C-alpha cells in the first residue's frame, strides 16, 4: 500500500480528505485518476480551493509539482472537470 502523502502535492489535509472519500492509498488514486478522485472530495472543498486541488491530484499522479504541468494541459483538465 503506497502512502498518499508520499506523492507530490499531497499533504496531510488532502490525504485525509481522500481517505474519508474512500481513496485509501496511492494505488487507488492511480486507478481512479485525478478527475474521478476529485469528484469524490469536491463537495467538501471551498470554491476557491477546487482548481488548485484538482491540479494537485493530477500532479501527484504524474509525480511532479502541479505548477510543472504545462499551462495548456492544466487549462484542458480544469475545463473538462470543472466545466
Short mmCIF file of C-alpha atoms in Angstrom, two decimals:
data_model
loop_
_atom_site.label_atom_id
_atom_site.label_comp_id
_atom_site.label_asym_id
_atom_site.label_seq_id
_atom_site.Cartn_x
_atom_site.Cartn_y
_atom_site.Cartn_z
CA UNK A 1 0.00 0.00 0.00
CA UNK A 2 1.50 3.31 -1.10
CA UNK A 3 1.04 6.29 1.17
CA UNK A 4 -0.86 9.18 -0.35
CA UNK A 5 1.44 11.63 1.41
CA UNK A 6 4.47 10.26 -0.39
CA UNK A 7 3.09 11.72 -3.61
CA UNK A 8 3.93 15.29 -4.63
CA UNK A 9 1.30 17.91 -3.75
CA UNK A 10 -0.49 15.73 -1.19
CA UNK A 11 -0.14 16.85 2.39
CA UNK A 12 -1.97 15.72 5.49
CA UNK A 13 -5.19 17.66 4.79
CA UNK A 14 -5.66 16.45 1.21
CA UNK A 15 -4.68 12.89 2.16
CA UNK A 16 -7.29 12.96 4.93
CA UNK A 17 -9.97 14.22 2.53
CA UNK A 18 -9.12 11.48 0.06
CA UNK A 19 -9.22 8.77 2.72
CA UNK A 20 -12.59 9.95 4.03
CA UNK A 21 -13.89 9.75 0.44
CA UNK A 22 -12.70 6.16 0.09
CA UNK A 23 -9.36 6.76 -1.64
CA UNK A 24 -7.15 4.99 0.84
CA UNK A 25 -3.82 4.84 -0.93
CA UNK A 26 -1.83 5.94 -3.96
CA UNK A 27 -2.82 2.82 -5.90
CA UNK A 28 -6.50 3.68 -5.57
CA UNK A 29 -5.78 7.27 -6.62
CA UNK A 30 -3.98 5.98 -9.72
CA UNK A 31 -6.88 3.66 -10.52
CA UNK A 32 -9.44 6.45 -10.27
CA UNK A 33 -7.45 9.19 -11.95
CA UNK A 34 -7.43 12.82 -10.92
CA UNK A 35 -10.90 13.69 -12.23
CA UNK A 36 -12.78 10.87 -10.52
CA UNK A 37 -10.84 11.24 -7.28
CA UNK A 38 -11.52 14.98 -7.34
CA UNK A 39 -15.26 14.38 -7.78
CA UNK A 40 -15.24 12.27 -4.61
CA UNK A 41 -13.86 15.14 -2.50
CA UNK A 42 -15.33 18.10 -4.37
CA UNK A 43 -18.40 18.60 -2.14
CA UNK A 44 -16.30 19.42 0.91
CA UNK A 45 -13.89 21.78 -0.84
CA UNK A 46 -14.24 25.54 -0.63
CA UNK A 47 -14.91 27.07 -4.05
CA UNK A 48 -11.52 28.82 -4.13
CA UNK A 49 -9.64 25.56 -3.49
CA UNK A 50 -11.17 23.49 -6.25
CA UNK A 51 -8.90 24.31 -9.19
CA UNK A 52 -5.74 24.02 -7.11
CA UNK A 53 -6.86 20.70 -5.61
CA UNK A 54 -7.68 19.18 -8.99
CA UNK A 55 -4.29 20.21 -10.34
CA UNK A 56 -2.57 18.91 -7.20
CA UNK A 57 -4.13 15.49 -7.77
CA UNK A 58 -3.08 15.45 -11.42
CA UNK A 59 0.47 16.45 -10.49
CA UNK A 60 0.56 13.73 -7.82
CA UNK A 61 -0.32 11.13 -10.44
CA UNK A 62 2.38 12.47 -12.76
CA UNK A 63 4.96 12.56 -9.97
CA UNK A 64 5.51 16.31 -10.22
CA UNK A 65 4.50 19.59 -8.66
CA UNK A 66 1.27 20.78 -10.23
CA UNK A 67 2.97 24.01 -11.34
CA UNK A 68 5.17 21.93 -13.68
CA UNK A 69 2.16 20.72 -15.67
CA UNK A 70 2.12 22.71 -18.93
CA UNK A 71 -0.45 25.50 -18.84
CA UNK A 72 -2.39 24.18 -21.84
CA UNK A 73 -2.79 20.80 -20.13
CA UNK A 74 -3.89 22.49 -16.89
CA UNK A 75 -6.48 24.52 -18.79
CA UNK A 76 -7.81 21.41 -20.55
CA UNK A 77 -8.12 19.45 -17.31
CA UNK A 78 -9.84 22.28 -15.47
CA UNK A 79 -12.25 22.85 -18.34
CA UNK A 80 -13.06 19.13 -18.61
CA UNK A 81 -13.64 18.53 -14.90
CA UNK A 82 -14.88 21.88 -13.60
CA UNK A 83 -16.66 22.92 -16.76
#
